[in-house]
Amino acid sequence: GQQVMQIPQYQHVQEGEDFTTYCNSSTTLSNIQWYKQRPGGHPVFLIQLVKSGEVKKQKRLTFQFGEAKKNSSLHITATQTTDVGTYFCAGREAGGGNKLTFGTGTQLKVEL
Amino acid sequence: GAVVSQHPSRVICKSGTSVKIECRSLDFQATTMFWYRQFPKQSLMLMATSNEGSKATYEQGVEKDKFLINHASLTLSTLTVTSAHPEDSSFYICSVPQGAPNSPLHFGNGTRLTVT
């Protein structure tokens, strides 16, 4: 079945440093979504990318969807302590209906 | 405010008992809801798709007779863990599409189930 992997699994950064998580799907995706889950909380939707090569920005966050629609990345510029949490990509397989498969997640810790 | 209400947030039960978890869509009607399970420090695994007025669609490896799903109305889906065992201890989260079934998801706050 479809697998969605993320690297790295964990990342510790100093506040102010940049952070990137990479997402790779075993199959072509119709779209990719990103969610953030704070410790002890539930996932919160951040953004959805649909088009091949699409790039979207939300303040310090930049999201990219690969040309082949099988990979994506999230880059955070100048991390802050409020960025702490686990970031998940989630994708729907092209032609695979409504099932949303979550990536393995990247846990981000930001130290002062 | 929250658009998806999930109850209870925590439950501790004895092995062999059943536990019902409710998921309510507060702001809009949902013909489809999704139930996920998350083990500590792991990803979310889709258990089943709850369909209003029809049977739920279960993912491979999920026992439908153990995890009973009822989507009784356009705003309520329930997950009942029957004859719970310690290995069923997990974080169960429901989610509701923001619009069409293939749109981004609103998640409930989740239910932490501990089976002793």
PDB file of C-alpha atoms in Angstrom:
ATOM      1  CA  GLY A   1       0.000   0.000   0.000  1.00  0.00           C
ATOM      2  CA  GLN A   2       0.859   3.655  -0.099  1.00  0.00           C
ATOM      3  CA  GLN A   3       3.656   4.754   2.224  1.00  0.00           C
ATOM      4  CA  VAL A   4       4.555   8.292   3.159  1.00  0.00           C
ATOM      5  CA  MET A   5       7.911   8.803   4.829  1.00  0.00           C
ATOM      6  CA  GLN A   6       9.335  11.915   6.427  1.00  0.00           C
ATOM      7  CA  ILE A   7      12.860  12.848   7.345  1.00  0.00           C
ATOM      8  CA  PRO A   8      14.254  13.658   9.736  1.00  0.00           C
ATOM      9  CA  GLN A   9      12.310  11.902  12.487  1.00  0.00           C
ATOM     10  CA  TYR A  10      13.534  14.407  15.085  1.00  0.00           C
ATOM     11  CA  GLN A  11      15.175  17.812  14.867  1.00  0.00           C
ATOM     12  CA  HIS A  12      16.538  19.969  17.663  1.00  0.00           C
ATOM     13  CA  VAL A  13      17.386  23.532  16.733  1.00  0.00           C
ATOM     14  CA  GLN A  14      18.370  26.703  18.492  1.00  0.00           C
ATOM     15  CA  GLU A  15      15.830  29.471  18.312  1.00  0.00           C
ATOM     16  CA  GLY A  16      16.493  31.504  15.194  1.00  0.00           C
ATOM     17  CA  GLU A  17      17.829  28.604  13.161  1.00  0.00           C
ATOM     18  CA  ASP A  18      16.036  27.311  10.107  1.00  0.00           C
ATOM     19  CA  PHE A  19      14.279  23.950   9.900  1.00  0.00           C
ATOM     20  CA  THR A  20      13.229  21.724   7.020  1.00  0.00           C
ATOM     21  CA  THR A  21      11.263  18.489   6.908  1.00  0.00           C
ATOM     22  CA  TYR A  22      11.008  16.364   3.787  1.00  0.00           C
ATOM     23  CA  CYS A  23       8.100  14.167   2.790  1.00  0.00           C
ATOM     24  CA  ASN A  24       8.249  11.338   0.254  1.00  0.00           C
ATOM     25  CA  SER A  25       5.381   9.218  -1.016  1.00  0.00           C
ATOM     26  CA  SER A  26       5.697   5.799  -2.624  1.00  0.00           C
ATOM     27  CA  THR A  27       2.928   6.756  -5.048  1.00  0.00           C
ATOM     28  CA  THR A  28       1.897   9.836  -7.006  1.00  0.00           C
ATOM     29  CA  LEU A  29      -0.378  12.122  -5.024  1.00  0.00           C
ATOM     30  CA  SER A  30      -3.411  14.130  -6.061  1.00  0.00           C
ATOM     31  CA  ASN A  31      -2.582  16.661  -3.353  1.00  0.00           C
ATOM     32  CA  ILE A  32      -0.481  17.048  -0.229  1.00  0.00           C
ATOM     33  CA  GLN A  33      -1.523  18.554   3.079  1.00  0.00           C
ATOM     34  CA  TRP A  34       0.532  19.596   6.078  1.00  0.00           C
ATOM     35  CA  TYR A  35      -0.557  19.425   9.700  1.00  0.00           C
ATOM     36  CA  LYS A  36       1.026  20.482  12.982  1.00  0.00           C
ATOM     37  CA  GLN A  37       0.456  18.619  16.226  1.00  0.00           C
ATOM     38  CA  ARG A  38       1.537  20.254  19.453  1.00  0.00           C
ATOM     39  CA  PRO A  39       2.583  17.972  22.335  1.00  0.00           C
ATOM     40  CA  GLY A  40      -0.567  16.508  23.877  1.00  0.00           C
ATOM     41  CA  GLY A  41      -2.747  18.046  21.191  1.00  0.00           C
ATOM     42  CA  HIS A  42      -4.468  17.098  17.987  1.00  0.00           C
ATOM     43  CA  PRO A  43      -3.334  17.749  14.413  1.00  0.00           C
ATOM     44  CA  VAL A  44      -4.165  21.165  13.021  1.00  0.00           C
ATOM     45  CA  PHE A  45      -4.355  21.769   9.292  1.00  0.00           C
ATOM     46  CA  LEU A  46      -1.729  24.160   7.914  1.00  0.00           C
ATOM     47  CA  ILE A  47      -1.963  24.098   4.136  1.00  0.00           C
ATOM     48  CA  GLN A  48      -2.833  22.107   1.034  1.00  0.00           C
ATOM     49  CA  LEU A  49      -0.834  21.954  -2.208  1.00  0.00           C
ATOM     50  CA  VAL A  50      -2.386  20.651  -5.383  1.00  0.00           C
ATOM     51  CA  LYS A  51      -0.328  21.638  -8.407  1.00  0.00           C
ATOM     52  CA  SER A  52       2.957  20.125  -9.523  1.00  0.00           C
ATOM     53  CA  GLY A  53       5.841  22.342  -8.402  1.00  0.00           C
ATOM     54  CA  GLU A  54       3.560  24.535  -6.306  1.00  0.00           C
ATOM     55  CA  VAL A  55       5.110  26.743  -3.628  1.00  0.00           C
ATOM     56  CA  LYS A  56       3.102  28.440  -0.891  1.00  0.00           C
ATOM     57  CA  LYS A  57       4.185  30.644   1.970  1.00  0.00           C
ATOM     58  CA  GLN A  58       2.650  31.355   5.346  1.00  0.00           C
ATOM     59  CA  LYS A  59       4.755  33.957   7.139  1.00  0.00           C
ATOM     60  CA  ARG A  60       7.946  32.071   8.083  1.00  0.00           C
ATOM     61  CA  LEU A  61       6.720  28.760   6.633  1.00  0.00           C
ATOM     62  CA  THR A  62       7.358  27.740   3.021  1.00  0.00           C
ATOM     63  CA  PHE A  63       5.713  24.682   1.543  1.00  0.00           C
ATOM     64  CA  GLN A  64       6.687  23.030  -1.721  1.00  0.00           C
ATOM     65  CA  PHE A  65       5.142  20.255  -3.796  1.00  0.00           C
ATOM     66  CA  GLY A  66       7.479  18.329  -6.063  1.00  0.00           C
ATOM     67  CA  GLU A  67       7.252  18.311  -9.831  1.00  0.00           C
ATOM     68  CA  ALA A  68       6.411  14.619  -9.873  1.00  0.00           C
ATOM     69  CA  LYS A  69       3.833  15.104  -7.085  1.00  0.00           C
ATOM     70  CA  LYS A  70       5.523  12.437  -4.961  1.00  0.00           C
ATOM     71  CA  ASN A  71       7.398  14.632  -2.532  1.00  0.00           C
ATOM     72  CA  SER A  72       7.004  17.795  -0.553  1.00  0.00           C
ATOM     73  CA  SER A  73       8.877  19.919   1.931  1.00  0.00           C
ATOM     74  CA  LEU A  74       8.189  22.354   4.723  1.00  0.00           C
ATOM     75  CA  HIS A  75      10.787  24.964   5.579  1.00  0.00           C
ATOM     76  CA  ILE A  76      10.601  27.207   8.616  1.00  0.00           C
ATOM     77  CA  THR A  77      12.795  30.299   8.649  1.00  0.00           C
ATOM     78  CA  ALA A  78      14.127  31.590  11.962  1.00  0.00           C
ATOM     79  CA  THR A  79      12.376  29.134  14.236  1.00  0.00           C
ATOM     80  CA  GLN A  80      10.647  30.280  17.402  1.00  0.00           C
ATOM     81  CA  THR A  81       9.674  28.324  20.497  1.00  0.00           C
ATOM     82  CA  THR A  82       6.076  28.443  19.316  1.00  0.00           C
ATOM     83  CA  ASP A  83       7.075  26.260  16.361  1.00  0.00           C
ATOM     84  CA  VAL A  84       7.587  23.281  18.668  1.00  0.00           C
ATOM     85  CA  GLY A  85       5.538  20.254  17.693  1.00  0.00           C
ATOM     86  CA  THR A  86       5.331  17.413  15.220  1.00  0.00           C
ATOM     87  CA  TYR A  87       4.797  18.239  11.579  1.00  0.00           C
ATOM     88  CA  PHE A  88       2.979  15.720   9.433  1.00  0.00           C
ATOM     89  CA  CYS A  89       2.518  15.658   5.716  1.00  0.00           C
ATOM     90  CA  ALA A  90      -0.536  13.789   4.462  1.00  0.00           C
ATOM     91  CA  GLY A  91      -1.364  12.787   0.950  1.00  0.00           C
ATOM     92  CA  ARG A  92      -4.106  11.314  -1.121  1.00  0.00           C
ATOM     93  CA  GLU A  93      -3.067   8.811  -3.719  1.00  0.00           C
ATOM     94  CA  ALA A  94      -3.951   9.920  -7.229  1.00  0.00           C
ATOM     95  CA  GLY A  95      -7.115   8.041  -8.147  1.00  0.00           C
ATOM     96  CA  GLY A  96      -7.237   6.565  -4.663  1.00  0.00           C
ATOM     97  CA  GLY A  97     -10.377   8.170  -3.356  1.00  0.00           C
ATOM     98  CA  ASN A  98     -10.665  10.126  -0.125  1.00  0.00           C
ATOM     99  CA  LYS A  99      -8.216   8.187   2.020  1.00  0.00           C
ATOM    100  CA  LEU A 100      -5.621  10.514   3.537  1.00  0.00           C
ATOM    101  CA  THR A 101      -2.356   8.808   4.473  1.00  0.00           C
ATOM    102  CA  PHE A 102      -0.228  10.573   7.038  1.00  0.00           C
ATOM    103  CA  GLY A 103       3.525  10.700   6.896  1.00  0.00           C
ATOM    104  CA  THR A 104       5.721   9.436   9.697  1.00  0.00           C
ATOM    105  CA  GLY A 105       6.131  12.945  11.081  1.00  0.00           C
ATOM    106  CA  THR A 106       9.027  15.148  12.124  1.00  0.00           C
ATOM    107  CA  GLN A 107       9.227  16.243  15.734  1.00  0.00           C
ATOM    108  CA  LEU A 108      10.711  19.703  16.117  1.00  0.00           C
ATOM    109  CA  LYS A 109      12.187  20.979  19.354  1.00  0.00           C
ATOM    110  CA  VAL A 110      13.363  24.550  19.625  1.00  0.00           C
ATOM    111  CA  GLU A 111      15.768  25.564  22.368  1.00  0.00           C
ATOM    112  CA  LEU A 112      16.479  29.077  23.573  1.00  0.00           C
TER     113      LEU A 112
ATOM    114  CA  GLY B   1     -13.727  27.709  18.556  1.00  0.00           C
ATOM    115  CA  ALA B   2     -13.709  23.961  18.084  1.00  0.00           C
ATOM    116  CA  VAL B   3     -15.594  22.663  15.089  1.00  0.00           C
ATOM    117  CA  VAL B   4     -15.273  18.998  16.071  1.00  0.00           C
ATOM    118  CA  SER B   5     -16.167  17.854  19.568  1.00  0.00           C
ATOM    119  CA  GLN B   6     -14.899  14.495  20.785  1.00  0.00           C
ATOM    120  CA  HIS B   7     -15.799  12.839  24.094  1.00  0.00           C
ATOM    121  CA  PRO B   8     -14.518  11.569  26.383  1.00  0.00           C
ATOM    122  CA  SER B   9     -11.022  13.050  26.317  1.00  0.00           C
ATOM    123  CA  ARG B  10      -9.676  10.353  28.601  1.00  0.00           C
ATOM    124  CA  VAL B  11     -11.002   6.992  29.676  1.00  0.00           C
ATOM    125  CA  ILE B  12      -9.591   4.185  31.751  1.00  0.00           C
ATOM    126  CA  CYS B  13     -11.367   0.877  31.584  1.00  0.00           C
ATOM    127  CA  LYS B  14     -10.832  -2.688  32.633  1.00  0.00           C
ATOM    128  CA  SER B  15      -9.927  -5.390  30.177  1.00  0.00           C
ATOM    129  CA  GLY B  16     -13.023  -6.961  28.632  1.00  0.00           C
ATOM    130  CA  THR B  17     -15.256  -3.926  28.880  1.00  0.00           C
ATOM    131  CA  SER B  18     -16.485  -1.747  26.009  1.00  0.00           C
ATOM    132  CA  VAL B  19     -15.887   1.947  25.509  1.00  0.00           C
ATOM    133  CA  LYS B  20     -17.868   4.346  23.323  1.00  0.00           C
ATOM    134  CA  ILE B  21     -16.277   7.470  21.875  1.00  0.00           C
ATOM    135  CA  GLU B  22     -18.405  10.219  20.368  1.00  0.00           C
ATOM    136  CA  CYS B  23     -17.436  12.621  17.618  1.00  0.00           C
ATOM    137  CA  ARG B  24     -19.659  15.569  16.795  1.00  0.00           C
ATOM    138  CA  SER B  25     -19.357  18.033  13.964  1.00  0.00           C
ATOM    139  CA  LEU B  26     -20.477  21.330  15.470  1.00  0.00           C
ATOM    140  CA  ASP B  27     -20.541  23.766  12.578  1.00  0.00           C
ATOM    141  CA  PHE B  28     -21.545  21.734   9.580  1.00  0.00           C
ATOM    142  CA  GLN B  29     -23.018  18.481   8.428  1.00  0.00           C
ATOM    143  CA  ALA B  30     -20.676  15.670   7.520  1.00  0.00           C
ATOM    144  CA  THR B  31     -21.610  12.670   5.448  1.00  0.00           C
ATOM    145  CA  THR B  32     -18.106  11.323   6.016  1.00  0.00           C
ATOM    146  CA  MET B  33     -15.926  11.233   9.111  1.00  0.00           C
ATOM    147  CA  PHE B  34     -12.591   9.534   9.617  1.00  0.00           C
ATOM    148  CA  TRP B  35     -11.315   7.670  12.678  1.00  0.00           C
ATOM    149  CA  TYR B  36      -7.579   7.556  13.306  1.00  0.00           C
ATOM    150  CA  ARG B  37      -5.460   5.874  15.949  1.00  0.00           C
ATOM    151  CA  GLN B  38      -2.123   7.170  17.139  1.00  0.00           C
ATOM    152  CA  PHE B  39       0.364   5.286  19.299  1.00  0.00           C
ATOM    153  CA  PRO B  40       2.904   7.314  21.333  1.00  0.00           C
ATOM    154  CA  LYS B  41       5.391   9.165  19.176  1.00  0.00           C
ATOM    155  CA  GLN B  42       3.982   7.606  16.029  1.00  0.00           C
ATOM    156  CA  SER B  43       1.942   8.757  13.093  1.00  0.00           C
ATOM    157  CA  LEU B  44      -1.808   8.720  12.639  1.00  0.00           C
ATOM    158  CA  MET B  45      -3.163   5.512  11.192  1.00  0.00           C
ATOM    159  CA  LEU B  46      -6.542   5.543   9.501  1.00  0.00           C
ATOM    160  CA  MET B  47      -8.815   2.949  11.051  1.00  0.00           C
ATOM    161  CA  ALA B  48     -12.029   3.481   9.168  1.00  0.00           C
ATOM    162  CA  THR B  49     -14.186   5.869   7.202  1.00  0.00           C
ATOM    163  CA  SER B  50     -17.553   6.525   8.777  1.00  0.00           C
ATOM    164  CA  ASN B  51     -20.358   7.030   6.278  1.00  0.00           C
ATOM    165  CA  GLU B  52     -23.675   8.564   7.280  1.00  0.00           C
ATOM    166  CA  GLY B  53     -26.523   6.168   6.654  1.00  0.00           C
ATOM    167  CA  SER B  54     -24.363   3.271   5.513  1.00  0.00           C
ATOM    168  CA  LYS B  55     -21.698   0.899   6.755  1.00  0.00           C
ATOM    169  CA  ALA B  56     -18.279   2.130   7.653  1.00  0.00           C
ATOM    170  CA  THR B  57     -15.313   1.300   5.453  1.00  0.00           C
ATOM    171  CA  TYR B  58     -12.522  -0.312   7.447  1.00  0.00           C
ATOM    172  CA  GLU B  59      -8.829  -0.282   6.623  1.00  0.00           C
ATOM    173  CA  GLN B  60      -6.973  -3.517   6.160  1.00  0.00           C
ATOM    174  CA  GLY B  61      -6.116  -5.124   9.468  1.00  0.00           C
ATOM    175  CA  VAL B  62      -8.786  -3.293  11.477  1.00  0.00           C
ATOM    176  CA  GLU B  63     -11.383  -5.638  12.965  1.00  0.00           C
ATOM    177  CA  LYS B  64     -14.846  -4.298  12.217  1.00  0.00           C
ATOM    178  CA  ASP B  65     -16.437  -6.427  14.937  1.00  0.00           C
ATOM    179  CA  LYS B  66     -14.068  -5.007  17.514  1.00  0.00           C
ATOM    180  CA  PHE B  67     -14.229  -1.374  16.479  1.00  0.00           C
ATOM    181  CA  LEU B  68     -17.891  -0.656  15.873  1.00  0.00           C
ATOM    182  CA  ILE B  69     -18.661   2.564  14.043  1.00  0.00           C
ATOM    183  CA  ASN B  70     -22.077   4.149  13.828  1.00  0.00           C
ATOM    184  CA  HIS B  71     -22.713   7.324  11.856  1.00  0.00           C
ATOM    185  CA  ALA B  72     -26.217   7.935  13.089  1.00  0.00           C
ATOM    186  CA  SER B  73     -26.667  11.469  11.820  1.00  0.00           C
ATOM    187  CA  LEU B  74     -24.916  14.109   9.749  1.00  0.00           C
ATOM    188  CA  THR B  75     -23.288  15.500  12.880  1.00  0.00           C
ATOM    189  CA  LEU B  76     -22.498  12.439  14.981  1.00  0.00           C
ATOM    190  CA  SER B  77     -20.274   9.407  14.588  1.00  0.00           C
ATOM    191  CA  THR B  78     -19.425   6.964  17.364  1.00  0.00           C
ATOM    192  CA  LEU B  79     -16.607   4.468  17.748  1.00  0.00           C
ATOM    193  CA  THR B  80     -17.118   1.630  20.208  1.00  0.00           C
ATOM    194  CA  VAL B  81     -14.110  -0.406  21.248  1.00  0.00           C
ATOM    195  CA  THR B  82     -15.606  -3.741  22.257  1.00  0.00           C
ATOM    196  CA  SER B  83     -14.014  -6.164  24.710  1.00  0.00           C
ATOM    197  CA  ALA B  84     -11.057  -3.871  25.116  1.00  0.00           C
ATOM    198  CA  HIS B  85      -7.614  -5.265  25.872  1.00  0.00           C
ATOM    199  CA  PRO B  86      -4.421  -3.527  26.996  1.00  0.00           C
ATOM    200  CA  GLU B  87      -3.087  -3.541  23.437  1.00  0.00           C
ATOM    201  CA  ASP B  88      -6.050  -1.342  22.453  1.00  0.00           C
ATOM    202  CA  SER B  89      -4.667   1.423  24.659  1.00  0.00           C
ATOM    203  CA  SER B  90      -4.023   4.320  22.320  1.00  0.00           C
ATOM    204  CA  PHE B  91      -5.024   7.817  21.261  1.00  0.00           C
ATOM    205  CA  TYR B  92      -8.153   7.735  19.102  1.00  0.00           C
ATOM    206  CA  ILE B  93      -8.945  10.821  17.036  1.00  0.00           C
ATOM    207  CA  CYS B  94     -11.887  11.548  14.809  1.00  0.00           C
ATOM    208  CA  SER B  95     -11.776  14.002  11.952  1.00  0.00           C
ATOM    209  CA  VAL B  96     -14.272  15.760   9.728  1.00  0.00           C
ATOM    210  CA  PRO B  97     -13.580  17.082   6.226  1.00  0.00           C
ATOM    211  CA  GLN B  98     -13.843  20.847   5.947  1.00  0.00           C
ATOM    212  CA  GLY B  99     -16.109  20.447   2.974  1.00  0.00           C
ATOM    213  CA  ALA B 100     -16.107  17.673   0.408  1.00  0.00           C
ATOM    214  CA  PRO B 101     -14.814  14.284   1.655  1.00  0.00           C
ATOM    215  CA  ASN B 102     -11.439  14.936  -0.021  1.00  0.00           C
ATOM    216  CA  SER B 103     -10.896  18.331   1.614  1.00  0.00           C
ATOM    217  CA  PRO B 104      -8.575  19.084   4.571  1.00  0.00           C
ATOM    218  CA  LEU B 105      -9.581  17.717   7.943  1.00  0.00           C
ATOM    219  CA  HIS B 106     -10.712  19.220  11.219  1.00  0.00           C
ATOM    220  CA  PHE B 107      -9.674  16.949  14.066  1.00  0.00           C
ATOM    221  CA  GLY B 108     -11.339  16.382  17.389  1.00  0.00           C
ATOM    222  CA  ASN B 109      -9.276  16.697  20.552  1.00  0.00           C
ATOM    223  CA  GLY B 110      -8.848  12.939  20.696  1.00  0.00           C
ATOM    224  CA  THR B 111      -9.569  10.290  23.308  1.00  0.00           C
ATOM    225  CA  ARG B 112      -6.779   8.750  25.350  1.00  0.00           C
ATOM    226  CA  LEU B 113      -7.856   5.175  26.084  1.00  0.00           C
ATOM    227  CA  THR B 114      -6.074   3.162  28.742  1.00  0.00           C
ATOM    228  CA  VAL B 115      -7.110  -0.441  29.249  1.00  0.00           C
ATOM    229  CA  THR B 116      -5.926  -2.032  32.485  1.00  0.00           C
TER     230      THR B 116
END
